[in-house]
mmCIF file of C-alpha atoms in Angstrom:
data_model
loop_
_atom_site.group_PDB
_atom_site.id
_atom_site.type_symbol
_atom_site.label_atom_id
_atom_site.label_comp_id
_atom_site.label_asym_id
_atom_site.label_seq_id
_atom_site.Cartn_x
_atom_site.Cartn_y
_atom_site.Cartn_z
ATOM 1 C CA UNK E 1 0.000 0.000 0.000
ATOM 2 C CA UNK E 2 1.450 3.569 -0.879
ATOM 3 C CA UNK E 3 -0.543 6.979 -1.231
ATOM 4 C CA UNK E 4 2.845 8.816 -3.070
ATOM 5 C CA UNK E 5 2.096 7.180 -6.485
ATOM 6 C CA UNK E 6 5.339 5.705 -6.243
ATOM 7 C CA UNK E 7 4.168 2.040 -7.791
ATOM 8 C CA UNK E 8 5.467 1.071 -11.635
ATOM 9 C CA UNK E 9 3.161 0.303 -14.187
ATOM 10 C CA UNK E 10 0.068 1.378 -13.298
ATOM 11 C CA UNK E 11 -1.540 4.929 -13.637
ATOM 12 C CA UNK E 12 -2.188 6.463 -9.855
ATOM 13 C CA UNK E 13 -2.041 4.256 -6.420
ATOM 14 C CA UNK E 14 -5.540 4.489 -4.849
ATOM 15 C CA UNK E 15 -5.258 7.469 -2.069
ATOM 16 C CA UNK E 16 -3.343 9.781 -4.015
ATOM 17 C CA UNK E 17 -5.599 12.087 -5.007
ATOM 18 C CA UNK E 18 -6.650 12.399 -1.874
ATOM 19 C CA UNK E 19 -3.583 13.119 -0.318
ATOM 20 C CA UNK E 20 -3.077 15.655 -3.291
ATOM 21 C CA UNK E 21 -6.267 17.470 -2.184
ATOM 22 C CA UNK E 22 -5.210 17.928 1.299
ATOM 23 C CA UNK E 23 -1.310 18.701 0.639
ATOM 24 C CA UNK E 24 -2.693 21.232 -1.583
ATOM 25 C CA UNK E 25 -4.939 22.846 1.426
ATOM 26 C CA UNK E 26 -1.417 22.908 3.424
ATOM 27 C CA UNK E 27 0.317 24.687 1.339
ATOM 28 C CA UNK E 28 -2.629 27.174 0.797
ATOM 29 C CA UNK E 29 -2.498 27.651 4.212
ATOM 30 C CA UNK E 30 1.580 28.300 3.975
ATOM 31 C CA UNK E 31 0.953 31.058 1.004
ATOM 32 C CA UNK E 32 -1.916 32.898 3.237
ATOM 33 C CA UNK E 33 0.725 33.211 6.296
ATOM 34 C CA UNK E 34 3.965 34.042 4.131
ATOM 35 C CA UNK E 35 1.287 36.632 2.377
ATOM 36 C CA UNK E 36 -0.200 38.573 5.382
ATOM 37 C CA UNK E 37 2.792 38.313 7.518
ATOM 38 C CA UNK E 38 5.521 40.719 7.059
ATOM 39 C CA UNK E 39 9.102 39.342 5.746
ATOM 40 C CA UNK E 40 7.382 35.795 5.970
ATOM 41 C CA UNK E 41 8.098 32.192 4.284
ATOM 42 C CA UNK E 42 5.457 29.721 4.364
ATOM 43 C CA UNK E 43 7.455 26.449 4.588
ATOM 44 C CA UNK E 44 5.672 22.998 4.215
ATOM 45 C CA UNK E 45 6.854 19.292 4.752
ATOM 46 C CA UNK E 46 5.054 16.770 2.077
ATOM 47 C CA UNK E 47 5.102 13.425 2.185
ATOM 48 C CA UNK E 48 6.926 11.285 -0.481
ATOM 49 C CA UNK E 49 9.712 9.125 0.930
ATOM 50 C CA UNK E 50 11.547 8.120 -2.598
ATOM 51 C CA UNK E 51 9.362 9.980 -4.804
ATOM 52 C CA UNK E 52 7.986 13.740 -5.037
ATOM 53 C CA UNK E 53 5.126 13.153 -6.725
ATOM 54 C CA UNK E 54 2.819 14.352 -3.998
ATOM 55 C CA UNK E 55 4.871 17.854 -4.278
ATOM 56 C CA UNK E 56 5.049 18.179 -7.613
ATOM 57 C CA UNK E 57 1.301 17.696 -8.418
ATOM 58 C CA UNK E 58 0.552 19.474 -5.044
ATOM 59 C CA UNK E 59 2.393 22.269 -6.122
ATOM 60 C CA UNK E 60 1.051 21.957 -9.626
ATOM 61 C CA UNK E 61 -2.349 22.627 -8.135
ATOM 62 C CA UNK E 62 -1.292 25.422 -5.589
ATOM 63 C CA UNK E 63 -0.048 27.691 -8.571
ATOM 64 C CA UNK E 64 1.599 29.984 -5.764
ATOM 65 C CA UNK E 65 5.078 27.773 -4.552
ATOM 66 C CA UNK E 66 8.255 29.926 -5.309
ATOM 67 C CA UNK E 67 10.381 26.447 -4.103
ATOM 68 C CA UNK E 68 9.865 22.916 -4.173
ATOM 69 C CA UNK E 69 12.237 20.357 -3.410
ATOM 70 C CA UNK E 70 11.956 16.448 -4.456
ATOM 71 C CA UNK E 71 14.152 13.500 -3.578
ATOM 72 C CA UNK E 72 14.739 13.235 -7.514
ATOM 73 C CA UNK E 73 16.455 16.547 -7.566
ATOM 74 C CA UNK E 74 20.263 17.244 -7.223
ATOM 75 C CA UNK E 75 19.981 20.293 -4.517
ATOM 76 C CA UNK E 76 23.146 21.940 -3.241
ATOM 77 C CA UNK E 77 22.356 23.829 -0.319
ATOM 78 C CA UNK E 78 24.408 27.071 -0.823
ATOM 79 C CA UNK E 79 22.405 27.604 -4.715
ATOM 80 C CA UNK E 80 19.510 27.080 -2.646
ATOM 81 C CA UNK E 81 19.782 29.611 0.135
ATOM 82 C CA UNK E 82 20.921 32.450 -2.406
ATOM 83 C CA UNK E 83 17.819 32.347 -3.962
ATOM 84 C CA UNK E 84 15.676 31.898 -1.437
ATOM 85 C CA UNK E 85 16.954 35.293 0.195
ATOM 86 C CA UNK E 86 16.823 36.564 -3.240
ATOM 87 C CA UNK E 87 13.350 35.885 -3.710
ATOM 88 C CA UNK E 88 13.023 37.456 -0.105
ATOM 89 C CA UNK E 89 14.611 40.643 -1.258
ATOM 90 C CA UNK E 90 12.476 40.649 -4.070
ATOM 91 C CA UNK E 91 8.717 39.575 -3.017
ATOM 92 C CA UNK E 92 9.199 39.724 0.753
ATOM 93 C CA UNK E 93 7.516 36.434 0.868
ATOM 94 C CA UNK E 94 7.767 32.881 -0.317
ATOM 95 C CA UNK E 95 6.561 29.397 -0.136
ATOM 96 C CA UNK E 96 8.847 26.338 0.061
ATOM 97 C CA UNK E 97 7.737 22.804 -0.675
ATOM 98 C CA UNK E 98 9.827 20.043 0.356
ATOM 99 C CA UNK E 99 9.413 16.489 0.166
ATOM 100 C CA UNK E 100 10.291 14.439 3.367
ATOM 101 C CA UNK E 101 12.566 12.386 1.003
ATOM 102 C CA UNK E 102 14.885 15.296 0.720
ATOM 103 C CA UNK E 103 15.827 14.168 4.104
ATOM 104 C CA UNK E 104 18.004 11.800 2.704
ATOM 105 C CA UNK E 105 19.280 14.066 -0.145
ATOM 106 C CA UNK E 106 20.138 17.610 1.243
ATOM 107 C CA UNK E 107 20.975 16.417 4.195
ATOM 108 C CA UNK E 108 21.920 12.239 5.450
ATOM 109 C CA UNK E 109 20.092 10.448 8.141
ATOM 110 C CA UNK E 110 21.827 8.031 10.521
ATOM 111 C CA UNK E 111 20.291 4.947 8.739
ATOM 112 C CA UNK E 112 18.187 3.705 11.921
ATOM 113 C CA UNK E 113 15.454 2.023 10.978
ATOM 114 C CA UNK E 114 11.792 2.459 12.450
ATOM 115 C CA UNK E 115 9.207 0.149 14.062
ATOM 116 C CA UNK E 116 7.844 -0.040 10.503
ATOM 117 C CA UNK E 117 11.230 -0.991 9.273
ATOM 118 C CA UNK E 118 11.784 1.782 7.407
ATOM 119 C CA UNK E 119 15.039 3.985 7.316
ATOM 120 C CA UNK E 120 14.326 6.755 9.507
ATOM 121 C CA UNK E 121 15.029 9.720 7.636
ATOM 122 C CA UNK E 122 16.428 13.670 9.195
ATOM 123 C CA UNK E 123 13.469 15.958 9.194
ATOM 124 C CA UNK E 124 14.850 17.734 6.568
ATOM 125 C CA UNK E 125 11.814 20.606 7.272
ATOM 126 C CA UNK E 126 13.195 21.204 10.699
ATOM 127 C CA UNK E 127 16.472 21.104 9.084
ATOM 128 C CA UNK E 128 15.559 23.921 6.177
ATOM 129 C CA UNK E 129 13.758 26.214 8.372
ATOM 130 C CA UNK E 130 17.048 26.590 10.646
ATOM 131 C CA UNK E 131 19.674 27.089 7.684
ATOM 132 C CA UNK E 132 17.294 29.312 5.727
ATOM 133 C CA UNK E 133 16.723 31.547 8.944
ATOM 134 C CA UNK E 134 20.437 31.681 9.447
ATOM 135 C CA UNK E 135 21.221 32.750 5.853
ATOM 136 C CA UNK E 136 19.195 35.669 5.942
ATOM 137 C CA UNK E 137 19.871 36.336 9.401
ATOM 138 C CA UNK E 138 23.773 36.765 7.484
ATOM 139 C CA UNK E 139 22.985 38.879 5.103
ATOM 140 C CA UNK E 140 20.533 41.286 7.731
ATOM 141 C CA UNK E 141 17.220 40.297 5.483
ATOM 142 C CA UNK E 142 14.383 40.042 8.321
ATOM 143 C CA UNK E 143 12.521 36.543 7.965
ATOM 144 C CA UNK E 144 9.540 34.549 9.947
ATOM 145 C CA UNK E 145 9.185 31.005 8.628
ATOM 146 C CA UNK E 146 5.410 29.363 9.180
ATOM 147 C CA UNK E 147 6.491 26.220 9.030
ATOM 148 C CA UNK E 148 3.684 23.082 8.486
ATOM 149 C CA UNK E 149 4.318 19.391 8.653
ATOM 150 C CA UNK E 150 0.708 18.387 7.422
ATOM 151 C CA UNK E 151 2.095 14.420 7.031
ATOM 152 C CA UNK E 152 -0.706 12.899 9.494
ATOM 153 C CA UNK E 153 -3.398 14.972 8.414
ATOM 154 C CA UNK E 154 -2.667 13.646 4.711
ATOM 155 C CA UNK E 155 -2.364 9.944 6.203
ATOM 156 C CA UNK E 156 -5.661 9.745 8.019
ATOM 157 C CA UNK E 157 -8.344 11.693 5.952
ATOM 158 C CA UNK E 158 -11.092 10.281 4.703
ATOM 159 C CA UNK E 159 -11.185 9.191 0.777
ATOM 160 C CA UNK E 160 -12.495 11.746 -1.868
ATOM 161 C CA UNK E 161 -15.040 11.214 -4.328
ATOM 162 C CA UNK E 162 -12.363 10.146 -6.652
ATOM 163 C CA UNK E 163 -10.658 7.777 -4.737
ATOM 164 C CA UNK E 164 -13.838 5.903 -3.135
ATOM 165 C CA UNK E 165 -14.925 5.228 -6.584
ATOM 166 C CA UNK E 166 -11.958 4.154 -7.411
ATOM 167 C CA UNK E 167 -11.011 2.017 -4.656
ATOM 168 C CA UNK E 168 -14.299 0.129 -4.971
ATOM 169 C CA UNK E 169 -13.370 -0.745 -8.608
ATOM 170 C CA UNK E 170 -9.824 -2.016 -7.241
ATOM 171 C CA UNK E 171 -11.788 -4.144 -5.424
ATOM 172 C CA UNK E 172 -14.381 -5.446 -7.986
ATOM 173 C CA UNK E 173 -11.403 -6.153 -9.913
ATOM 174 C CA UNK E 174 -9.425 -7.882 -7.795
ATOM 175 C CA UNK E 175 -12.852 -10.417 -6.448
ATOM 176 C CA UNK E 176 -13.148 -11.169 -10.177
ATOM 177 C CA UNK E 177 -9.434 -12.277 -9.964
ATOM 178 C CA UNK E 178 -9.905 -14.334 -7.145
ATOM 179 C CA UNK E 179 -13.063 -16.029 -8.377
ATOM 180 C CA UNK E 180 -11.321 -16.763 -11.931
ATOM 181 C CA UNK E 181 -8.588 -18.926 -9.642
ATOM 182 C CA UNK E 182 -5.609 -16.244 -10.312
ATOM 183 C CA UNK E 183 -3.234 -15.756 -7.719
ATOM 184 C CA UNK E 184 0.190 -13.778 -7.273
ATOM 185 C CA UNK E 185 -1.765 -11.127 -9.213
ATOM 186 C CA UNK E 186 -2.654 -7.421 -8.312
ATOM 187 C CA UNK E 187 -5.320 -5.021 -9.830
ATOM 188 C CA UNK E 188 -4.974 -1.166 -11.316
ATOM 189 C CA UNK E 189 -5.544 1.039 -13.811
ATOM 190 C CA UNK E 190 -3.031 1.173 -16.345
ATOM 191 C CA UNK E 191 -3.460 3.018 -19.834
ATOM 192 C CA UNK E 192 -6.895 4.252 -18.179
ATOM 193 C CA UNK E 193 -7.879 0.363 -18.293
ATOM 194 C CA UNK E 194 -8.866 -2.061 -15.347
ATOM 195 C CA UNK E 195 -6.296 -4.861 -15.670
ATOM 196 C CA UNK E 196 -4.488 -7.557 -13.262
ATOM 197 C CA UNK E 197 -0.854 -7.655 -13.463
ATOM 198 C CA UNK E 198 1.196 -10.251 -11.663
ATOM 199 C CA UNK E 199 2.864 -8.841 -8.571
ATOM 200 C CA UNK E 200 6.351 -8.858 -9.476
ATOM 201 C CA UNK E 201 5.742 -6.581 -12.742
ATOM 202 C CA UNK E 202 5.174 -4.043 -10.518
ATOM 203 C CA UNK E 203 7.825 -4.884 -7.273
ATOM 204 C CA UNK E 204 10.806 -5.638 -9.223
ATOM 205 C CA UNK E 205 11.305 -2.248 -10.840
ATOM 206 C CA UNK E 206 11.943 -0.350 -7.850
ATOM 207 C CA UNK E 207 9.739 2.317 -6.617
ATOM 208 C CA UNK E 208 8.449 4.870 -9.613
ATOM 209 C CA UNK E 209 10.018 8.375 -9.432
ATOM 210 C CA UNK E 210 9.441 11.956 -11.098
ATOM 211 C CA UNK E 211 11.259 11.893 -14.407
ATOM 212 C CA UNK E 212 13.404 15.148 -14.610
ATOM 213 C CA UNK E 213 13.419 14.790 -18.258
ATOM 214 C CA UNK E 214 9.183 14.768 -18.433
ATOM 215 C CA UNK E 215 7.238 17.351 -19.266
ATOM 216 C CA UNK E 216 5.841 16.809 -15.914
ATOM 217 C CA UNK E 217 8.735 18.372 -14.083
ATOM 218 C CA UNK E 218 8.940 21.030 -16.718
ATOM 219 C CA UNK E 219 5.832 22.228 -15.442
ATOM 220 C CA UNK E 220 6.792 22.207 -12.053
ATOM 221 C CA UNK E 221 9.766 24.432 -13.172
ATOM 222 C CA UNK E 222 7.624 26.553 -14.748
ATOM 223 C CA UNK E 223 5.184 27.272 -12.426
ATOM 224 C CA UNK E 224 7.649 27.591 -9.718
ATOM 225 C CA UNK E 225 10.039 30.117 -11.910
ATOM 226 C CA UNK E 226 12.361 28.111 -9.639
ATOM 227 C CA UNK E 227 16.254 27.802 -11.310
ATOM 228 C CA UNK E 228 18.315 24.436 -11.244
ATOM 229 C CA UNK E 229 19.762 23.572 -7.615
ATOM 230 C CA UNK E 230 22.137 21.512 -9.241
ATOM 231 C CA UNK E 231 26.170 21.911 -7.833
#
């Protein structure tokens, strides 16, 4: 199970768009603090472990992001921090998306895993909000940072229209799989279609990730008027 759209082969994991829907009401809530509050950066923590997808298309949807950061993304921290105080200079406010996956990226964990079994990664938020504060703190540019982890809020709401639907098809699907004597399979949509793919088409290829050649990411660029990190 994954709500970050991270699976290969098919087109969306169920609970996506939900999570979309309510990452997007976080980071509305970031723009209306960096905008009414003087000198102010609205700074938000998505989830998306390996992936940015719930950023980028989060982002997409906002419109009003001047930053977002994905675990796909070569980021070197210095590039970064100029232009965030240069958008400060310039606008006097900003909003920064950042995947948790950057956690692992911008900055290294200690490789502990959790109860889950997962690699525990730095909260890279925490970690942003400090060394943006002290850059412009540097160079005497005044700065609040709002800064919202929405990550349990995403987890636990309930499905949206879209999802319920399509969650209920998942699982039409999958009892017609069962009842035709298929096993080792799984069930999505793939191509817009309703099919059942066995389990290791979609496990062996490693977790699905924003393409930084797509046209997806170009959007993202573009919307975001954000430069290349790169070092």
């Amino acid at each position: 199970k994954t709500i970050d759209n991270d699976i290969q082969v098919i087109d969306r994991s169920f609970g996506f768009d939900s999570s979309c829907a309510e990452a997007l009401r976080a980071i509305d809530s970031a723009y209306v603090e960096a905008t009414t509050n003087a000198n102010c950066i609205g700074l938000v923590k998505l989830m998306g472990r390996h992936c940015g997808w719930i950023a980028t298309m989060a982002t997409l949807a906002a419109r009003h992001v001047d930053v977002c950061l994905i675990p796909e993304m070569d980021t070197n921290l210095e590039k970064l921090l100029d232009y965030v105080a240069e958008v400060m200079r310039k606008k006097k406010h900003a909003v920064i998306v950042v995947a948790e996956g950057c956690g692992d990226t911008i900055i290294k964990g200690t490789g502990e895993k959790d109860a889950g079994g997962n690699t525990q990664l730095a909260d890279v938020g925490l970690y942003l909000k400090d060394e943006i504060t002290k850059h412009c703190k540097s160079l005497a540019i005044p700065l609040t940072i709002k800064y919202i982890d929405p990550t349990y809020m995403i987890r636990s709401i309930p499905a949206n229209a879209f999802d319920s639907k399509y969650c209920a098809s998942l699982a039409q699907a999958a009892v017609h799989g069962a009842m035709a004597g298929f096993t080792g399979i799984t069930v999505g949509k793939v191509d817009d279609r309703y099919v059942m793919l066995p389990i290791h088409a979609i496990t062996a290829q490693g977790p699905r990730k924003v393409d930084l050649g797509s046209r997806i990411f170009e959007r993202l660029l573009a919307t975001t008027e954000q430069p290349s990190f790169s070092a």
